[in-house]
Amino acid sequence: MSVVILGGNECMIRQYKQLCQDYHCTAKVIPKMGGTLKNRLGSPDLLVLFTDTISHKMVRCALRETKGLPTVVARSHSSSIAGLRAVLETHAV
């Protein structure tokens, strides 16, 4: 399963990827908006939005780019490891 994480803390990218590996998922973490989001997103199976650390514009762009794709969008207000674990427990198992 491929996971794209938007937002979060830059210093925790390695922990996000490690937790996704524990759930047998490949992860791509995009902490900031930069360049075109369409090329960076690809077509993930699960899109995780950490809504406390990203802008409304980035959320709108991500939802627009994944429209029509079979992507599950999960929103978490907390960008902690526990917040990501809760999302992965729900969607990756």
CSV table of N, CA and C in Angstrom, one decimal:
chain,number,residue,atom,x,y,z
A,1,MET,N,0.9,-1.2,0.0
A,1,MET,CA,0.0,0.0,0.0
A,1,MET,C,0.9,1.2,0.0
A,2,SER,N,0.6,2.2,-0.8
A,2,SER,CA,1.4,3.4,-0.9
A,2,SER,C,0.6,4.5,-0.1
A,3,VAL,N,1.4,5.3,0.7
A,3,VAL,CA,0.8,6.3,1.5
A,3,VAL,C,1.6,7.6,1.2
A,4,VAL,N,0.8,8.7,1.1
A,4,VAL,CA,1.4,10.0,1.0
A,4,VAL,C,0.9,10.8,2.2
A,5,ILE,N,1.9,11.4,2.9
A,5,ILE,CA,1.5,12.2,4.1
A,5,ILE,C,1.8,13.6,3.7
A,6,LEU,N,0.8,14.5,3.9
A,6,LEU,CA,0.9,15.9,3.6
A,6,LEU,C,0.9,16.6,5.0
A,7,GLY,N,1.9,17.5,5.2
A,7,GLY,CA,2.0,18.2,6.5
A,7,GLY,C,2.9,17.4,7.4
A,8,GLY,N,2.8,17.8,8.7
A,8,GLY,CA,3.6,17.1,9.7
A,8,GLY,C,4.9,18.0,10.0
A,9,ASN,N,5.7,17.5,10.8
A,9,ASN,CA,6.9,18.1,11.2
A,9,ASN,C,8.1,17.6,10.4
A,10,GLU,N,8.9,18.5,9.9
A,10,GLU,CA,10.0,18.0,9.1
A,10,GLU,C,11.0,17.2,9.9
A,11,CYS,N,11.1,17.4,11.2
A,11,CYS,CA,12.1,16.6,11.9
A,11,CYS,C,11.6,15.2,12.2
A,12,MET,N,10.3,14.9,11.9
A,12,MET,CA,9.7,13.6,12.2
A,12,MET,C,9.5,12.8,10.9
A,13,ILE,N,10.1,13.2,9.8
A,13,ILE,CA,9.9,12.5,8.5
A,13,ILE,C,10.3,11.0,8.6
A,14,ARG,N,11.5,10.8,9.2
A,14,ARG,CA,12.0,9.5,9.4
A,14,ARG,C,11.1,8.6,10.2
A,15,GLN,N,10.5,9.1,11.3
A,15,GLN,CA,9.6,8.4,12.2
A,15,GLN,C,8.4,8.0,11.4
A,16,TYR,N,7.8,9.0,10.6
A,16,TYR,CA,6.6,8.7,9.8
A,16,TYR,C,6.9,7.5,8.9
A,17,LYS,N,8.0,7.6,8.2
A,17,LYS,CA,8.3,6.5,7.2
A,17,LYS,C,8.5,5.2,7.9
A,18,GLN,N,9.2,5.2,9.1
A,18,GLN,CA,9.4,3.9,9.8
A,18,GLN,C,8.1,3.3,10.3
A,19,LEU,N,7.2,4.1,10.8
A,19,LEU,CA,5.9,3.6,11.2
A,19,LEU,C,5.1,3.1,10.0
A,20,CYS,N,5.2,3.7,8.9
A,20,CYS,CA,4.5,3.1,7.7
A,20,CYS,C,5.1,1.8,7.3
A,21,GLN,N,6.4,1.7,7.4
A,21,GLN,CA,7.1,0.4,7.1
A,21,GLN,C,6.6,-0.7,8.1
A,22,ASP,N,6.4,-0.3,9.3
A,22,ASP,CA,5.9,-1.3,10.3
A,22,ASP,C,4.5,-1.8,9.9
A,23,TYR,N,3.7,-1.0,9.2
A,23,TYR,CA,2.4,-1.5,8.7
A,23,TYR,C,2.5,-2.0,7.2
A,24,HIS,N,3.7,-2.2,6.7
A,24,HIS,CA,4.0,-2.7,5.4
A,24,HIS,C,3.4,-1.8,4.3
A,25,CYS,N,3.7,-0.5,4.5
A,25,CYS,CA,3.3,0.5,3.5
A,25,CYS,C,4.6,1.3,3.1
A,26,THR,N,4.5,1.8,1.9
A,26,THR,CA,5.6,2.7,1.4
A,26,THR,C,5.1,4.1,1.6
A,27,ALA,N,5.9,5.0,2.1
A,27,ALA,CA,5.5,6.3,2.4
A,27,ALA,C,6.3,7.4,1.7
A,28,LYS,N,5.6,8.4,1.4
A,28,LYS,CA,6.2,9.6,0.8
A,28,LYS,C,5.6,10.8,1.7
A,29,VAL,N,6.5,11.5,2.3
A,29,VAL,CA,6.2,12.6,3.2
A,29,VAL,C,6.4,14.0,2.5
A,30,ILE,N,5.4,14.8,2.4
A,30,ILE,CA,5.6,16.1,1.8
A,30,ILE,C,5.2,17.1,2.9
A,31,PRO,N,6.1,17.7,3.7
A,31,PRO,CA,5.8,18.5,4.8
A,31,PRO,C,5.4,20.0,4.4
A,32,LYS,N,5.9,20.4,3.2
A,32,LYS,CA,5.6,21.8,2.8
A,32,LYS,C,5.1,21.8,1.4
A,33,MET,N,4.4,22.9,1.0
A,33,MET,CA,4.0,23.2,-0.3
A,33,MET,C,5.2,23.7,-1.1
A,34,GLY,N,5.5,23.2,-2.2
A,34,GLY,CA,6.6,23.7,-3.0
A,34,GLY,C,6.5,23.1,-4.4
A,35,GLY,N,6.6,23.9,-5.4
A,35,GLY,CA,6.4,23.4,-6.8
A,35,GLY,C,5.0,22.9,-7.0
A,36,THR,N,4.9,22.1,-8.0
A,36,THR,CA,3.5,21.5,-8.3
A,36,THR,C,3.3,20.3,-7.5
A,37,LEU,N,2.2,20.3,-6.9
A,37,LEU,CA,1.8,19.2,-6.0
A,37,LEU,C,1.4,18.0,-6.8
A,38,LYS,N,0.9,18.2,-8.0
A,38,LYS,CA,0.4,17.1,-8.9
A,38,LYS,C,1.5,16.1,-9.2
A,39,ASN,N,2.7,16.6,-9.5
A,39,ASN,CA,3.8,15.7,-9.9
A,39,ASN,C,4.4,15.0,-8.6
A,40,ARG,N,4.2,15.6,-7.5
A,40,ARG,CA,4.8,15.0,-6.3
A,40,ARG,C,3.9,14.0,-5.6
A,41,LEU,N,2.6,14.1,-5.8
A,41,LEU,CA,1.6,13.2,-5.2
A,41,LEU,C,1.6,11.8,-5.8
A,42,GLY,N,1.5,11.8,-7.1
A,42,GLY,CA,1.4,10.5,-7.8
A,42,GLY,C,0.0,10.0,-7.6
A,43,SER,N,-0.2,8.7,-7.5
A,43,SER,CA,-1.5,8.1,-7.2
A,43,SER,C,-1.5,7.1,-6.0
A,44,PRO,N,-1.5,7.7,-4.8
A,44,PRO,CA,-1.4,6.9,-3.6
A,44,PRO,C,-2.7,6.1,-3.3
A,45,ASP,N,-2.6,5.1,-2.5
A,45,ASP,CA,-3.7,4.3,-2.0
A,45,ASP,C,-4.4,5.1,-0.8
A,46,LEU,N,-3.5,5.7,-0.1
A,46,LEU,CA,-4.0,6.5,1.1
A,46,LEU,C,-3.3,7.8,1.2
A,47,LEU,N,-4.1,8.9,1.3
A,47,LEU,CA,-3.6,10.2,1.5
A,47,LEU,C,-3.9,10.7,2.9
A,48,VAL,N,-2.9,11.0,3.7
A,48,VAL,CA,-3.0,11.4,5.1
A,48,VAL,C,-2.8,12.9,5.1
A,49,LEU,N,-3.7,13.7,5.6
A,49,LEU,CA,-3.6,15.1,5.7
A,49,LEU,C,-3.5,15.5,7.2
A,50,PHE,N,-2.4,16.0,7.6
A,50,PHE,CA,-2.2,16.5,9.0
A,50,PHE,C,-2.7,18.0,8.9
A,51,THR,N,-3.9,18.2,9.3
A,51,THR,CA,-4.5,19.5,9.0
A,51,THR,C,-4.1,20.6,10.0
A,52,ASP,N,-3.3,20.3,11.0
A,52,ASP,CA,-2.9,21.3,11.9
A,52,ASP,C,-1.6,22.0,11.4
A,53,THR,N,-0.9,21.3,10.5
A,53,THR,CA,0.4,21.9,10.1
A,53,THR,C,0.5,22.3,8.6
A,54,ILE,N,-0.6,22.2,7.9
A,54,ILE,CA,-0.6,22.6,6.4
A,54,ILE,C,-1.7,23.6,6.2
A,55,SER,N,-1.5,24.4,5.1
A,55,SER,CA,-2.4,25.5,4.8
A,55,SER,C,-3.7,24.9,4.1
A,56,HIS,N,-4.7,25.8,4.2
A,56,HIS,CA,-5.9,25.4,3.5
A,56,HIS,C,-5.7,25.2,2.0
A,57,LYS,N,-4.8,26.1,1.4
A,57,LYS,CA,-4.5,26.0,0.0
A,57,LYS,C,-3.9,24.6,-0.3
A,58,MET,N,-3.1,24.1,0.5
A,58,MET,CA,-2.4,22.8,0.2
A,58,MET,C,-3.5,21.7,0.3
A,59,VAL,N,-4.4,21.8,1.2
A,59,VAL,CA,-5.5,20.8,1.4
A,59,VAL,C,-6.3,20.8,0.1
A,60,ARG,N,-6.7,22.0,-0.3
A,60,ARG,CA,-7.6,22.1,-1.5
A,60,ARG,C,-6.9,21.6,-2.8
A,61,CYS,N,-5.6,21.9,-2.9
A,61,CYS,CA,-4.8,21.4,-4.1
A,61,CYS,C,-4.7,19.9,-4.0
A,62,ALA,N,-4.4,19.3,-2.9
A,62,ALA,CA,-4.3,17.8,-2.8
A,62,ALA,C,-5.6,17.2,-3.1
A,63,LEU,N,-6.7,17.7,-2.6
A,63,LEU,CA,-8.0,17.1,-2.9
A,63,LEU,C,-8.4,17.2,-4.3
A,64,ARG,N,-8.0,18.3,-4.9
A,64,ARG,CA,-8.3,18.5,-6.4
A,64,ARG,C,-7.5,17.5,-7.2
A,65,GLU,N,-6.2,17.3,-6.9
A,65,GLU,CA,-5.4,16.5,-7.6
A,65,GLU,C,-5.7,15.0,-7.5
A,66,THR,N,-6.3,14.6,-6.4
A,66,THR,CA,-6.7,13.2,-6.2
A,66,THR,C,-8.1,12.9,-6.6
A,67,LYS,N,-8.8,13.9,-7.0
A,67,LYS,CA,-10.2,13.7,-7.4
A,67,LYS,C,-10.3,12.8,-8.6
A,68,GLY,N,-11.1,11.8,-8.5
A,68,GLY,CA,-11.3,10.8,-9.6
A,68,GLY,C,-10.3,9.6,-9.4
A,69,LEU,N,-9.4,9.6,-8.5
A,69,LEU,CA,-8.5,8.5,-8.2
A,69,LEU,C,-9.1,7.7,-7.1
A,70,PRO,N,-8.8,6.4,-7.1
A,70,PRO,CA,-9.3,5.5,-6.0
A,70,PRO,C,-8.4,5.7,-4.7
A,71,THR,N,-8.4,6.9,-4.2
A,71,THR,CA,-7.5,7.2,-3.1
A,71,THR,C,-8.4,7.5,-1.9
A,72,VAL,N,-8.0,6.9,-0.7
A,72,VAL,CA,-8.7,7.1,0.5
A,72,VAL,C,-8.0,8.3,1.2
A,73,VAL,N,-8.8,9.3,1.6
A,73,VAL,CA,-8.3,10.5,2.2
A,73,VAL,C,-8.6,10.4,3.7
A,74,ALA,N,-7.6,10.5,4.5
A,74,ALA,CA,-7.8,10.5,6.0
A,74,ALA,C,-7.2,11.8,6.5
A,75,ARG,N,-8.0,12.5,7.4
A,75,ARG,CA,-7.6,13.7,8.0
A,75,ARG,C,-7.3,13.5,9.4
A,76,SER,N,-6.2,14.1,9.9
A,76,SER,CA,-5.9,14.0,11.3
A,76,SER,C,-5.4,15.4,11.8
A,77,HIS,N,-6.0,15.8,12.8
A,77,HIS,CA,-5.6,17.2,13.3
A,77,HIS,C,-4.3,17.1,14.1
A,78,SER,N,-3.9,16.0,14.5
A,78,SER,CA,-2.6,15.8,15.2
A,78,SER,C,-1.6,15.3,14.3
A,79,SER,N,-0.4,15.9,14.3
A,79,SER,CA,0.7,15.4,13.4
A,79,SER,C,1.7,14.6,14.2
A,80,SER,N,1.2,13.9,15.2
A,80,SER,CA,2.1,13.1,16.0
A,80,SER,C,2.1,11.7,15.5
A,81,ILE,N,3.0,10.9,16.1
A,81,ILE,CA,3.1,9.5,15.7
A,81,ILE,C,1.8,8.7,16.1
A,82,ALA,N,1.2,9.1,17.2
A,82,ALA,CA,0.0,8.5,17.6
A,82,ALA,C,-1.1,8.8,16.7
A,83,GLY,N,-1.2,10.0,16.1
A,83,GLY,CA,-2.2,10.4,15.2
A,83,GLY,C,-2.0,9.6,13.9
A,84,LEU,N,-0.8,9.4,13.4
A,84,LEU,CA,-0.6,8.6,12.2
A,84,LEU,C,-0.9,7.1,12.5
A,85,ARG,N,-0.5,6.6,13.6
A,85,ARG,CA,-0.8,5.2,14.0
A,85,ARG,C,-2.3,5.0,14.0
A,86,ALA,N,-3.1,5.9,14.5
A,86,ALA,CA,-4.6,5.8,14.5
A,86,ALA,C,-5.1,5.7,13.0
A,87,VAL,N,-4.6,6.5,12.2
A,87,VAL,CA,-5.0,6.5,10.8
A,87,VAL,C,-4.6,5.2,10.1
A,88,LEU,N,-3.4,4.7,10.3
A,88,LEU,CA,-2.9,3.4,9.7
A,88,LEU,C,-3.7,2.2,10.3
A,89,GLU,N,-4.0,2.3,11.6
A,89,GLU,CA,-4.8,1.2,12.2
A,89,GLU,C,-6.2,1.1,11.5
A,90,THR,N,-6.7,2.2,11.1
A,90,THR,CA,-8.1,2.2,10.5
A,90,THR,C,-8.0,1.8,9.0
A,91,HIS,N,-7.0,2.3,8.3
A,91,HIS,CA,-7.0,2.2,6.9
A,91,HIS,C,-6.0,1.2,6.3
A,92,ALA,N,-4.9,0.8,7.0
A,92,ALA,CA,-3.9,0.0,6.4
A,92,ALA,C,-4.0,-1.4,6.8
A,93,VAL,N,-4.8,-1.8,7.8
A,93,VAL,CA,-4.9,-3.2,8.2
A,93,VAL,C,-6.0,-3.9,7.5
